[in-house]
Every structure is written in structure tokens, then in C-alpha cells.
XYZ file of C-alpha atoms in Angstrom:
701
model
C -13.274 1.974 32.988
C -10.176 4.318 32.316
C -7.400 3.907 34.975
C -4.515 6.098 35.175
C -0.969 4.850 36.233
C -0.689 4.974 39.817
C 2.854 6.163 40.747
C 4.564 6.759 37.307
C 1.306 8.947 36.338
C 3.082 12.192 37.031
C 5.962 10.792 34.488
C 4.454 8.602 31.951
C 2.821 9.916 28.978
C 3.939 13.774 30.144
C 4.031 14.619 26.314
C 0.463 13.287 25.584
C -2.632 15.541 25.644
C -5.590 14.323 27.661
C -7.236 12.382 25.055
C -3.891 10.217 23.960
C -3.317 9.744 27.652
C -6.783 8.399 28.212
C -6.482 5.813 25.123
C -2.944 4.846 25.913
C -4.024 4.142 29.529
C -7.185 2.769 29.053
C -8.371 -0.215 31.323
C -7.939 -1.777 34.648
C -4.749 -2.023 36.653
C -4.438 -5.398 38.358
C -1.973 -7.435 39.947
C -1.710 -9.541 36.847
C -1.455 -6.614 34.145
C -4.136 -4.712 32.429
C -7.637 -5.817 31.891
C -9.401 -4.087 29.077
C -12.929 -3.862 27.616
C -12.862 -3.475 23.616
C -11.584 0.101 22.550
C -11.860 2.240 19.374
C -9.457 5.270 19.176
C -10.653 7.583 16.196
C -7.317 9.194 15.241
C -8.049 12.257 13.014
C -5.281 12.963 10.720
C -2.111 14.234 12.132
C -3.180 13.864 15.589
C -0.534 11.522 16.862
C -1.848 8.073 16.345
C 1.641 6.330 16.156
C 2.620 7.834 19.695
C -0.599 7.134 21.451
C -0.351 3.381 20.111
C 3.462 3.297 21.193
C 2.308 4.611 24.774
C -0.323 2.029 25.018
C 2.288 -0.522 24.203
C 4.567 0.803 26.746
C 1.972 1.097 29.389
C 1.228 -2.608 29.180
C 4.592 -3.609 29.146
C 5.044 -1.413 32.367
C 2.114 -3.278 34.003
C 3.850 -6.425 33.575
C 1.899 -8.018 30.675
C 3.932 -10.428 29.224
C 5.211 -9.306 25.743
C 4.508 -12.715 24.031
C 0.927 -12.207 24.939
C 0.638 -9.260 23.140
C -0.455 -8.990 19.179
C 0.364 -5.813 17.321
C -0.950 -5.920 13.916
C 0.069 -3.138 11.420
C -0.109 -2.436 7.632
C 3.901 -2.520 6.971
C 6.454 -3.957 8.809
C 8.529 -0.700 9.067
C 5.239 0.689 11.047
C 5.590 -2.219 13.572
C 9.247 -1.617 14.131
C 8.799 2.149 14.526
C 6.043 1.619 16.860
C 8.044 -1.018 18.937
C 11.072 1.393 18.913
C 9.315 4.150 20.479
C 7.316 2.004 22.897
C 10.976 0.640 24.397
C 11.866 4.247 24.831
C 8.984 5.473 26.275
C 9.091 2.405 28.655
C 12.762 2.838 29.261
C 12.315 6.459 30.119
C 9.808 5.955 32.397
C 11.780 3.278 34.338
C 14.656 5.663 34.757
C 12.334 8.137 36.273
C 10.841 5.811 38.738
C 14.263 3.697 39.732
C 12.370 1.469 42.348
C 9.975 -0.100 39.690
C 10.738 -3.443 38.365
C 12.245 -3.377 35.151
C 10.400 -5.488 32.118
C 12.303 -7.936 30.171
C 15.201 -6.263 28.138
C 13.925 -7.816 24.723
C 10.430 -7.412 25.661
C 9.681 -5.657 22.285
C 11.355 -8.278 20.355
C 9.182 -10.890 21.761
C 5.902 -9.537 20.753
C 3.885 -11.084 18.228
C 4.084 -7.932 15.886
C 3.689 -7.290 12.076
C 1.247 -7.063 9.211
C -1.712 -9.613 8.890
C -0.012 -11.511 6.507
C 3.264 -11.900 8.240
C 1.444 -13.077 11.632
C -0.726 -15.329 9.418
C 2.398 -16.695 7.633
C 3.793 -17.286 11.469
C 0.681 -19.059 12.860
C -0.117 -21.145 9.605
C 3.701 -22.785 10.035
C 2.588 -23.653 13.179
C -0.794 -25.057 12.579
C -0.072 -26.638 9.349
C -0.583 -30.193 10.015
C -4.252 -29.144 11.112
C -4.917 -27.360 7.854
C -3.465 -29.927 5.543
C -0.200 -27.918 4.894
C 3.423 -28.728 4.631
C 5.236 -26.470 7.186
C 7.568 -25.508 4.308
C 4.985 -24.088 2.174
C 6.445 -21.540 -0.285
C 4.569 -17.769 -0.236
C 4.472 -16.341 -3.668
C 4.146 -12.661 -4.567
C 1.578 -11.024 -6.411
C 3.468 -10.838 -9.638
C 4.242 -14.857 -9.471
C 0.182 -15.125 -8.546
C -0.558 -13.442 -11.735
C 2.159 -15.686 -13.841
C 0.251 -18.782 -12.786
C -3.242 -17.629 -13.623
C -1.652 -16.668 -16.962
C -0.231 -20.062 -17.536
C -3.693 -21.624 -16.303
C -5.457 -19.056 -18.531
C -3.389 -20.445 -21.619
C -3.811 -24.088 -20.226
C -7.594 -23.941 -20.343
C -7.707 -22.123 -23.409
C -9.319 -18.824 -22.238
C -6.962 -16.743 -23.978
C -8.172 -17.777 -27.389
C -11.659 -16.995 -26.805
C -13.195 -15.181 -29.683
C -13.861 -12.255 -27.247
C -11.628 -10.419 -25.200
C -10.875 -12.580 -22.202
C -9.613 -10.522 -18.870
C -5.755 -10.382 -18.847
C -3.659 -11.839 -15.965
C -3.717 -8.757 -13.604
C -7.458 -8.283 -14.026
C -8.049 -12.282 -13.192
C -6.088 -11.907 -10.136
C -7.663 -8.625 -8.918
C -11.047 -10.327 -9.416
C -9.873 -13.401 -7.313
C -8.457 -11.048 -4.327
C -11.266 -8.985 -4.303
C -13.854 -11.937 -4.239
C -11.939 -13.677 -1.243
C -11.230 -10.570 0.591
C -14.801 -9.239 0.458
C -16.281 -13.023 0.897
C -18.657 -11.745 -1.492
C -20.001 -14.518 -4.153
C -18.071 -14.072 -7.452
C -20.993 -12.474 -9.255
C -21.480 -10.118 -6.899
C -17.824 -9.221 -7.323
C -18.140 -8.861 -10.897
C -21.352 -6.391 -10.572
C -19.824 -4.222 -8.072
C -16.333 -3.845 -9.345
C -15.644 -5.453 -12.539
C -19.097 -5.084 -14.497
C -17.174 -5.433 -17.938
C -16.327 -9.033 -17.159
C -19.539 -10.009 -15.631
C -20.298 -12.282 -18.799
C -17.194 -14.314 -17.738
C -18.500 -15.725 -14.275
C -18.433 -19.372 -15.271
C -15.126 -19.265 -17.016
C -13.643 -17.702 -14.102
C -15.201 -19.569 -11.744
C -13.199 -22.737 -13.607
C -10.007 -20.807 -13.601
C -10.326 -19.931 -9.944
C -10.799 -23.583 -8.989
C -7.918 -24.862 -11.269
C -5.477 -21.672 -9.844
C -6.595 -23.186 -5.953
C -5.847 -26.721 -6.932
C -2.713 -26.048 -8.523
C -1.589 -23.774 -5.611
C -2.344 -26.690 -3.211
C -0.606 -29.255 -5.322
C 2.606 -27.371 -5.267
C 2.022 -26.109 -1.760
C 2.060 -22.700 -2.787
C 0.295 -19.742 -1.000
C -0.406 -16.259 -2.148
C -1.143 -13.227 -0.189
C -4.576 -13.979 -0.060
C -4.116 -17.682 1.083
C -2.367 -16.417 4.400
C -5.536 -14.414 5.314
C -7.991 -17.581 3.872
C -6.166 -20.414 5.714
C -5.976 -18.144 9.208
C -9.847 -17.560 8.578
C -10.543 -21.399 8.101
C -8.300 -21.909 11.473
C -10.263 -19.454 13.397
C -13.790 -20.796 12.352
C -13.043 -23.835 14.349
C -14.583 -23.081 17.861
C -11.739 -24.693 19.586
C -9.106 -23.593 17.203
C -10.227 -20.029 17.680
C -10.093 -20.333 21.419
C -6.981 -21.641 21.578
C -5.214 -19.085 19.083
C -7.527 -16.056 20.799
C -6.298 -17.207 24.263
C -2.418 -16.572 23.269
C -2.916 -12.923 23.627
C -4.053 -10.798 26.478
C -4.064 -7.689 24.086
C -4.756 -7.265 20.561
C -3.923 -3.946 19.120
C -4.700 -3.149 15.207
C -3.304 -0.239 13.484
C -5.166 1.555 10.458
C -8.503 -0.412 11.282
C -10.307 1.540 8.562
C -7.960 -0.254 5.995
C -9.057 -3.735 6.951
C -11.345 -5.772 4.641
C -14.138 -8.399 5.791
C -11.647 -11.097 5.947
C -9.500 -9.509 8.341
C -12.304 -8.131 10.559
C -13.854 -12.022 10.875
C -10.501 -13.054 11.888
C -10.024 -10.707 14.590
C -13.779 -11.143 15.602
C -13.365 -15.042 15.933
C -10.042 -14.809 17.996
C -11.667 -12.326 20.244
C -15.645 -12.562 20.174
C -16.208 -10.537 23.593
C -13.554 -7.844 22.277
C -11.477 -8.538 25.653
C -8.190 -6.981 25.108
C -9.078 -5.548 21.739
C -7.780 -1.997 20.781
C -8.257 -0.817 17.042
C -6.843 2.595 15.808
C -8.018 4.336 12.743
C -9.633 7.237 10.886
C -13.188 6.564 9.128
C -11.978 9.944 7.089
C -8.910 8.261 5.543
C -10.675 5.045 4.350
C -9.636 4.984 0.676
C -8.494 1.318 -0.026
C -11.748 -0.273 -1.259
C -10.086 -1.214 -4.679
C -7.998 -3.679 -2.218
C -11.380 -4.790 -0.825
C -11.110 -2.790 2.299
C -14.137 -1.599 3.686
C -14.896 1.388 5.940
C -17.812 -0.493 7.688
C -15.544 -2.471 9.751
C -14.514 0.814 11.879
C -18.084 2.286 11.400
C -19.757 -1.008 12.929
C -16.870 -1.665 15.454
C -18.502 -0.462 18.648
C -21.758 -2.712 17.652
C -20.057 -5.634 17.487
C -19.584 -6.068 21.305
C -22.083 -6.237 24.226
C -21.990 -3.695 25.655
C -20.556 -1.577 23.012
C -16.756 -0.656 22.543
C -15.524 2.350 24.279
C -14.538 5.294 21.825
C -11.744 8.061 22.207
C -11.485 10.506 19.635
C -8.289 12.349 19.096
C -8.813 15.990 17.341
C -5.816 17.673 18.320
C -3.628 18.139 15.186
C 0.550 18.423 15.255
C 0.721 18.901 11.669
C -0.957 21.482 9.945
C -1.946 25.056 10.271
C -5.450 25.764 11.149
C -6.522 27.316 8.157
C -5.683 24.181 6.280
C -7.637 21.957 9.026
C -10.642 24.365 8.399
C -11.065 23.485 4.937
C -10.577 19.721 5.748
C -12.919 19.880 8.346
C -15.723 21.679 6.174
C -14.754 19.168 3.396
C -15.987 16.165 5.831
C -18.746 18.152 7.344
C -20.839 17.295 4.267
C -19.889 13.650 4.333
C -22.495 10.524 4.993
C -22.160 8.588 7.997
C -18.977 9.220 9.986
C -17.459 9.486 13.405
C -17.769 13.529 14.021
C -14.415 15.044 14.859
C -13.343 18.627 14.510
C -9.603 18.868 14.007
C -7.891 21.684 15.615
C -4.212 22.909 15.816
C -2.422 25.583 18.198
C -0.621 26.514 15.013
C -2.623 29.731 13.782
C -1.738 31.287 10.174
C -2.915 34.353 8.294
C -2.913 32.796 4.960
C -5.502 30.690 3.768
C -4.990 27.684 1.518
C -5.335 28.364 -2.486
C -7.823 27.499 -5.097
C -6.015 28.167 -8.175
C -7.946 28.196 -11.855
C -5.562 27.630 -14.705
C -6.143 27.262 -18.443
C -5.143 23.821 -19.188
C -2.500 20.813 -17.959
C 0.260 22.703 -19.577
C -0.612 26.166 -17.590
C -1.108 23.760 -14.417
C 2.470 22.343 -14.942
C 3.942 26.006 -15.421
C 2.333 27.368 -12.521
C 3.324 24.388 -10.418
C 6.966 24.863 -11.455
C 6.826 28.509 -10.628
C 5.672 27.895 -7.238
C 7.580 25.199 -6.506
C 10.920 27.601 -7.102
C 9.264 30.035 -5.607
C 9.281 28.384 -2.357
C 12.627 26.719 -2.747
C 14.214 30.438 -2.560
C 12.170 31.208 0.375
C 13.880 28.425 2.124
C 11.431 25.505 1.464
C 13.553 22.510 0.271
C 12.365 20.544 -2.745
C 12.139 17.462 -0.660
C 9.456 19.275 1.878
C 7.345 19.965 -1.118
C 4.939 17.377 -2.761
C 2.621 17.340 -5.738
C -0.249 14.699 -5.518
C -2.573 13.721 -7.996
C -5.369 11.209 -8.513
C -4.048 8.990 -11.000
C -0.297 8.569 -11.792
C -0.260 9.828 -15.318
C -1.770 13.016 -14.269
C 1.711 14.115 -13.691
C 3.011 13.398 -17.449
C 3.038 17.052 -18.595
C 4.479 18.404 -15.381
C 7.480 15.387 -15.295
C 8.231 17.129 -18.635
C 8.625 20.550 -17.589
C 10.618 19.275 -14.375
C 12.970 17.778 -17.061
C 12.911 20.474 -18.908
C 13.880 22.964 -16.156
C 16.300 20.842 -14.491
C 14.516 19.940 -11.257
C 15.077 16.437 -9.925
C 12.116 14.276 -8.276
C 10.963 11.046 -7.032
C 7.718 9.656 -8.309
C 6.087 7.132 -5.851
C 4.634 4.000 -7.563
C 7.234 3.251 -10.220
C 9.400 -0.295 -10.278
C 9.553 -2.020 -7.292
C 12.906 -3.680 -6.493
C 11.468 -7.269 -6.371
C 9.672 -6.796 -9.859
C 13.220 -6.409 -11.709
C 13.636 -9.405 -13.585
C 17.287 -9.900 -12.171
C 16.226 -10.131 -8.724
C 13.248 -12.230 -9.458
C 15.610 -14.754 -10.965
C 17.997 -14.847 -8.123
C 14.824 -15.376 -5.634
C 13.272 -18.100 -7.940
C 16.474 -20.308 -7.272
C 16.124 -19.825 -3.794
C 12.605 -20.863 -4.101
C 13.243 -23.778 -5.701
C 15.724 -25.132 -3.723
C 13.463 -24.641 -0.742
C 10.281 -25.981 -1.924
C 10.800 -28.308 -5.012
C 7.145 -28.439 -5.736
C 7.111 -25.095 -6.724
C 6.784 -25.380 -10.455
C 6.856 -21.539 -10.775
C 10.208 -21.275 -9.389
C 11.688 -24.058 -11.449
C 10.070 -22.963 -14.746
C 11.819 -19.462 -14.322
C 15.222 -21.097 -13.284
C 15.270 -23.695 -16.176
C 14.610 -21.104 -18.564
C 17.906 -19.009 -17.363
C 19.932 -21.669 -19.173
C 20.728 -21.546 -22.835
C 18.667 -23.752 -25.008
C 15.613 -24.143 -22.326
C 12.460 -22.587 -23.760
C 8.956 -22.620 -22.038
C 8.147 -25.897 -24.013
C 11.456 -27.644 -23.088
C 11.337 -26.381 -19.179
C 7.627 -27.884 -19.104
C 8.624 -31.282 -20.210
C 11.796 -31.392 -17.511
C 9.207 -30.362 -14.948
C 6.683 -33.003 -15.733
C 9.774 -35.624 -15.509
C 10.614 -34.034 -12.236
C 7.126 -34.333 -10.938
C 6.324 -37.778 -12.157
C 9.413 -38.769 -10.061
C 8.304 -37.139 -6.967
C 10.334 -34.594 -7.317
C 13.454 -36.765 -7.087
C 16.822 -34.698 -7.627
C 18.543 -37.627 -9.148
C 15.869 -37.622 -11.929
C 17.124 -34.040 -13.006
C 20.741 -35.031 -12.859
C 19.972 -37.547 -15.192
C 17.490 -35.708 -17.827
C 18.753 -35.029 -21.363
C 19.213 -31.503 -21.687
C 19.451 -29.545 -24.656
C 23.001 -29.433 -26.249
C 23.141 -25.595 -25.552
C 22.432 -26.127 -21.938
C 24.925 -29.358 -21.754
C 28.065 -27.369 -20.117
C 25.968 -25.383 -17.398
C 23.844 -28.292 -16.313
C 26.098 -30.063 -13.727
C 26.718 -26.531 -11.981
C 23.138 -26.105 -11.646
C 22.460 -29.568 -10.374
C 25.401 -29.299 -7.848
C 23.994 -26.154 -6.484
C 20.462 -27.671 -6.050
C 22.011 -31.069 -4.437
C 24.455 -28.971 -1.988
C 21.986 -26.321 -0.565
C 18.554 -28.459 -0.725
C 20.479 -30.675 1.474
C 21.881 -28.004 3.974
C 20.126 -26.390 6.700
C 22.871 -23.896 7.090
C 21.852 -20.749 5.784
C 25.013 -19.237 6.105
C 26.718 -18.354 2.346
C 23.971 -20.096 0.463
C 23.049 -16.543 -0.996
C 26.551 -15.824 -2.194
C 26.601 -19.678 -3.773
C 23.444 -18.718 -5.497
C 25.092 -15.265 -6.897
C 28.334 -16.822 -7.755
C 26.165 -19.503 -9.903
C 24.171 -16.669 -11.611
C 26.679 -14.304 -12.422
C 27.521 -15.397 -15.914
C 23.548 -16.102 -16.625
C 23.101 -12.319 -15.670
C 26.109 -11.017 -17.888
C 24.580 -13.438 -20.906
C 20.808 -12.226 -20.450
C 20.718 -8.585 -19.537
C 21.879 -5.195 -20.607
C 23.740 -2.805 -18.195
C 24.775 -6.165 -16.089
C 27.126 -4.176 -13.688
C 24.367 -1.884 -12.591
C 22.109 -4.924 -11.939
C 24.821 -6.753 -10.093
C 24.667 -3.956 -7.566
C 20.961 -5.064 -6.904
C 21.897 -8.943 -6.309
C 24.741 -7.237 -4.002
C 22.190 -5.456 -2.221
C 20.034 -8.600 -2.120
C 22.791 -10.505 -0.400
C 23.551 -7.972 2.038
C 19.714 -8.053 2.816
C 20.084 -12.084 3.259
C 22.649 -11.844 5.921
C 19.796 -10.331 8.309
C 17.734 -13.281 8.300
C 18.549 -16.751 10.198
C 17.284 -18.701 7.608
C 16.340 -19.522 4.090
C 12.655 -20.033 4.691
C 12.776 -16.569 6.815
C 14.502 -14.879 4.210
C 12.341 -15.773 1.169
C 9.014 -15.109 3.220
C 9.979 -11.959 4.802
C 10.997 -10.464 1.655
C 7.707 -11.675 -0.138
C 5.615 -10.219 2.473
C 7.433 -6.957 3.179
C 9.631 -5.968 -0.079
C 12.305 -3.456 0.284
C 11.895 -0.165 -1.447
C 15.328 0.997 -2.906
C 16.473 3.647 -5.526
C 14.635 1.448 -8.329
C 10.961 3.077 -7.027
C 12.443 6.508 -8.213
C 11.432 7.803 -11.596
C 14.280 10.186 -12.024
C 17.711 10.159 -13.195
C 19.898 8.017 -10.761
C 22.273 10.715 -10.289
C 19.688 12.608 -7.962
C 20.724 15.621 -6.070
C 20.617 15.275 -2.642
C 17.240 17.391 -2.859
C 14.509 16.368 -4.981
C 10.797 16.981 -5.291
C 8.134 14.502 -4.554
C 5.329 13.279 -6.810
C 2.765 10.887 -5.524
C -0.623 9.672 -6.056
C -2.986 10.402 -3.141
C -3.007 6.851 -2.330
C 0.736 6.225 -1.739
C 0.900 9.541 0.042
C -1.185 8.280 2.994
C 0.768 8.824 6.466
C 3.154 11.319 4.831
C 3.566 14.966 5.291
C 5.316 18.062 3.241
C 5.379 21.746 4.148
C 3.827 22.782 0.954
C 1.275 20.539 -1.093
C -0.116 21.098 -4.541
C -2.904 18.772 -5.732
C -3.247 18.526 -9.575
C -6.798 18.203 -11.706
C -9.254 19.073 -8.690
C -12.245 19.028 -11.011
C -15.025 17.007 -11.159
C -14.052 13.552 -13.165
C -10.994 13.752 -11.154
C -12.326 14.366 -7.581
C -14.689 12.696 -7.594
C -13.302 10.088 -10.213
C -15.681 9.806 -13.542
C -15.615 5.960 -12.734
C -17.048 6.409 -9.034
C -19.953 8.701 -9.522
C -22.442 5.644 -10.088
C -22.845 5.055 -6.353
C -23.086 7.068 -3.299
C -20.319 5.014 -1.376
C -17.664 5.471 -4.343
C -18.218 9.016 -3.910
C -18.119 9.353 -0.512
C -14.605 7.285 -0.878
C -13.424 10.150 -3.293
C -14.445 12.969 -0.695
C -12.218 10.998 1.701
C -9.218 10.820 -1.119
C -9.437 14.363 -1.293
C -9.517 14.828 2.422
C -6.356 12.798 2.479
C -4.572 15.069 0.111
C -5.524 18.088 1.810
C -4.545 16.993 5.209
C -0.979 16.270 3.898
C 0.022 19.825 3.962
C 1.827 21.328 7.005
C 1.849 25.087 5.945
C 0.942 25.863 2.477
C -1.963 23.903 0.608
C -2.745 24.738 -3.201
C -5.767 23.150 -5.202
C -4.983 23.297 -8.950
C -8.225 23.437 -11.334
C -7.601 23.590 -14.980
C -10.334 24.786 -16.942
C -10.033 22.469 -19.676
C -8.563 18.958 -20.400
C -7.069 17.658 -23.614
C -9.053 14.190 -24.396
C -5.952 12.322 -26.064
C -2.389 12.124 -24.979
C -1.369 12.082 -28.544
C -1.397 15.028 -31.195
C -3.831 17.788 -29.989
C -4.644 18.335 -33.790
C -8.013 20.139 -33.603
C -7.843 21.176 -30.159
C -9.995 18.366 -28.820
C -10.847 18.913 -25.468
C -13.384 19.045 -22.414
C -14.182 21.940 -20.225
C -13.605 20.894 -16.538
C -16.340 21.315 -14.071
C -15.801 22.446 -10.565
C -15.395 19.778 -8.238
C -18.747 19.153 -6.355
C -16.908 18.781 -3.146
C -16.230 22.119 -3.311
C -19.264 23.983 -2.305
C -19.563 27.637 -2.257
C -19.467 27.453 1.875
C -15.984 25.471 1.308
C -14.607 27.813 -0.858
C -14.899 30.721 1.390
C -12.099 29.012 3.374
C -9.837 29.135 0.237
C -8.190 32.179 -1.558
C -9.438 31.771 -4.942
C -6.817 33.042 -7.456
C -6.600 32.715 -11.524
C -3.186 31.977 -13.099
C -1.832 33.868 -15.064
C -3.665 36.783 -13.659
C -3.843 38.402 -17.078
C -5.346 35.900 -19.495
C -3.925 34.610 -22.204
C -4.655 36.385 -25.064
C -5.183 40.065 -23.231
C -2.211 41.856 -24.369
C -2.340 40.577 -27.964
C -5.819 42.089 -27.967
C -4.997 45.448 -26.632
C -2.319 45.768 -29.204
C -5.208 45.025 -32.071
C -7.294 47.952 -30.408
C -6.543 50.874 -32.642
C -9.564 53.075 -31.501
C -11.692 52.175 -34.563
C -15.081 50.725 -34.059
C -16.923 48.406 -36.533
C -20.942 47.872 -36.680
C -20.021 44.176 -37.446
C -23.467 43.225 -35.733
C -25.223 45.735 -38.139
C -23.459 44.228 -41.313
C -24.607 40.823 -40.365
C -28.338 41.639 -39.923
C -28.154 43.735 -43.095
C -27.465 40.393 -45.027
C -31.143 39.552 -44.270
C -32.961 42.566 -45.061
């Protein structure tokens, strides 16, 4: 089943180990390309998954598989770009070493269908839009806009004015997303993931029905719709065959992070599994809160007859062996899993540390002490990371970092596209692109002086009643305060909506928006820099629709993500939740609050499957470390973030994951080595001895 390359076998994949090469070259070489049965690559942490998948893409291209017949699905666009960059480099290197071999198309990697599930879904849906009752110019809204629409409908349906507290907009959109991605009934979603909202099942059903109807009326698709419509498309057998027949090979990265909807789409397109290759690690399945299910990867081989072949990658290229020994031992006690034993040629005499500290303040002092000591020994701050189960766990540490003047970046702050001024500019473009986009129009109108929510709503109702005729807006009687600015907005809408030439449109929008930016926001000069960045990004796209859609599906990460001051040094410490740290690595890793209640989280202890996901979360945290790993365990936690009057606290219990056998692989340490109060007690010892016990007993004689 596994055929090595013929003549290039001596050169292609010479940097791969045996199992990596087996995975990269899996399949039968034919005159037409590569024929391959379904393949599952179980890639343990740090085992070179990206390199292996890139080699597989290169292998397909070198054997004349047409690039447009390859579909590569990843979880970020950057991951797809990095994989294709490597694949092109690998293929070109192989061609240089075999000069007589026919070259592949010079733009081969650009012709591949590559990107996230949502991006590929967007591309296919625009093609099949008439079949699905969609307008090919539909707008894609991000999670924030979806939540805003839900909130508007909550208000309109009177749900926000209930006697009892109705779920807020973010909770509502989370419930909706979980239900459609898991394919579960709403009541089951509520019972399993949102039990505090279970009593609102009927009201939520009504809200979500109105949400769907409103999106359809305005030709809006949210993230989930991109999968839902794709799923509907491939439920029709003939259409599923048509879509599946486009691709000879479908490669899926991070398969353990797929949800039920994504798995069903893949299986509908390729029911026999021919040409399907999925890569992942069940031990790193940690996104059930996004409706991902580990069952997809655990059950993948049995989806086909005969079952899919499995190749397991176990040689780790990241961590020293003592870190891997601890990670292996942690997963040894797990339930259902693909057995793997990570091993590394990188030996070390130093075990990872398990450090007990008094409380969160002592934890902060210890971590800072270790970070500075490592820096003095040559480990830059940016090569060190502090990981935590929840983002607020670093609150005390952040205060200490500021006090010590240690710069840091924290992953999980305000995203670029969530900034109000950026959303303003994008709303203008979205309304121009799709006049039925009520959300965009509602935001744009309120940028003008005199336009509040009520007046904007009335204006849009008139606009909608006219069939979205722009002349209706031109003659609309606007508030006096907006009269001066109204002609400029109408001119902008008329000129850009009637033009297919994208060049210069972003500049026009910026010129119109600049005076409103100055009027509406503080620090307008700083915010203007973000608009400048947006304009530069716009130059990379060939059309307005592509710019808006790609920006929504794959938002850029810029300096707005950093929690520290804007004048960061060239070197800064990394703070991150474990979920945000997946796929990253650092020389030194410190994991905060490793105790029951955090690992596993107290809210996860009701079910065996959620406890096992918490085990995997700790595994992900541990396997980010290349050289030095330290798990920090406070002995007590304060139960309020406010005043500690009365010393209200609870004692931390040792994490149930840290068994006696596992702890043998750690160096156990208490910090500070001399417990607090010992020196004071020693000074108070004058040598005198009092029979205090006897005196107390004598009280009852």
C-alpha cells in the first residue's frame, strides 16, 4: 500500500524519519498521479506534522497530480500558507536534484484549493449560490456582528424584558453555534453545555428562527452558515458527487479539532475515503467548547471499509526526554486513545519541576524570580511563556510584572477587527457591497450627528420598503444635525456601489470617515494608524468582496492584541491561556495553578469525557516546553478578587492528574525553601518552656 518514490527516492524526503516518509508517500504511484486509500496520520506533539503534510503535498505535485484537484483544509489561513510555502520549496529542491524530471506548474501551490473550512465553504457557496437560493453577493458577518443581530432580535421579541434574567447576546450566539455544529437538538445542547439556560428552550427556539429568517432576508451568512449551507449542498447525492469529484486528494489538518458538521461534510464528499488524508492528535483535542469532538478522529478509521490506514509519528523534535516522559505518563492514564510514546534524541539530566507555593502572590513572586534568573542565563524573555487555564489567573502576576518593569504580551486581548473605528470603516464597505445588510447600514447611519438608533431604524425601513433604491435615501429628510454630512455619504454610496473597480475605493472611504473619526473618538491620531493599516491590507485583494470576506474569515493579528504598553521593548515575556498556546513552543514554560479546580477545571468534573479533555489540556501545556517545564501549585486560593479582609480562602488540593507515579518524574520543590514565619518563630524562641497544655487541662479540674 505504501509506495516510495521511484527515482527521486534517494533525495525526496531525506530529512524525514521513516514514519514521516511513509505518511508523505502513502499511496500507489500511477501514470495518472497517486491513488490513495484513506489515511490517518496520528502526529504526537512536536513530531513534525506540518513538515510531513507539506512533503505529502509536494509528493502529489511531483507525481503530476493537478494542483487544482488538491483540497487542503486547515484551521487558519496562515497555516495553509506556511504549508504550501514549504511544499513548493521541497518540490523545487527535489526537481533541482533530478534535472531530467518534468517540472510541475510554476504556480502550482497557488492553484490548490487551500484554506480554512469556512473559507473553502465561502468559495463553493458563491459558485453554487443559485442552487441554494442564495445571491452570489451575500455578505459574511463575523461573530461580533452576529451577536449584535441576536441582541437586536432579543429586544424586538421582548426577551430582554422578561421578569427572570434571559441569556445575554454572547451566550445566545454560543448556544446557537453549539447546537448547529454538533447537530444536536437544542434541548440536548442546553442540558449538556448550558444547563442554566434550559428553561428558555421555547424562547430560544423562537429567537433562533427569527435570527435565521432575518439573515436570509438580508442575504447575510455568519460563520456557521458557511458550514451549514455547504452541508445542505452535499446532502443531495448528485451535488455531493459533483463537489467530491473536483478533488482527487483531500488533506485535513488538525482533524481532532473538527466538529460534527465538518466531519459530515468531508464524509459526504468522499464516502469511500479515496484520496482522503487527515492529520491530528487525539491527545490535543481541547476545543469541545467550540463544538469540536474528539470522536471524529477516534472513529475515523472505522468510517470506511476496509478501515483507514494509520501512521503514527512519535519522534519528537521539540522537547527534552524528561518533559516527554512526564507527558507520556500523564496520558498513560487516559481513557480511549491512540497509544503513542513520544521519544526524543535530546537528553537532559534535569527533571521538570513541581513547585508548591503558599498562594497566588507567592506564585507571582516565584515565577518572576525564575524568569529573571533564566534571562540572566541567556534565555530571552520571548523564549519564555507563562500558561494558564483561564486568562484571569495571571492577574496577580501581571501586577508584579508591571512593578518589576518586565514587558509582556498577553494572548487573548482586543482583536484588531473588534476595535470600534475599524468596524465603522468595514461597515461602510459592507453596506456598499450589500445594500440589504441592515447591520452595516444601521452602524453607518449612526456615525452621523443627529442619527440615533431610532432614527436610523426609521431610515432603513424606508430604504427597505423602496426595494433598497438609493434615490430614496438621497431624498430622505434627515435630522438637521446630519444635513451637512448627508450629501457626502450619498455621493460615496452612489459612486462606489456603481463601480466594479476596487482600486482607490478604500481611500475614498477613509477620506469620508476621517472627520467622523475625529469627532467620535479620543486618540484619533492613534486610531487613524489602524485605518492606515487597513488600507494597506486592502491593496492585497483584487475586489471589495474578497477583501471584506477574507478579512472576516481570517482577521489579522496586530499590536492591538498586546496587553502591555505600546512601547514594548524588543524582548517581552509571553502570557497565554493554554488554548491560545496550542501549536506554539518555548524554551521555558511555567504553568500556573496546577491544582484540582483548575486542572481539571471545577466546571468539568461532572462528566468523564470533560475530565479527560482537561487532562489533554494539561498535556498540551506541558508539551509546549522545549527545555524547562515548571508546574506551579498554590496551597491556597483567595475566593474573592476584592478585599482580602478576613483572609477568606480555600486550600488547593493536588490535581488528580498528578498521581504518585507521575510525580516521580518531577523534581518536587517548595518555595520559599524556608516557610514563611520560620525566621520570626526562631527569634521568638528564648529557650523558656511553658506547659500551656497542662494549664488548659487544669481549667477543668
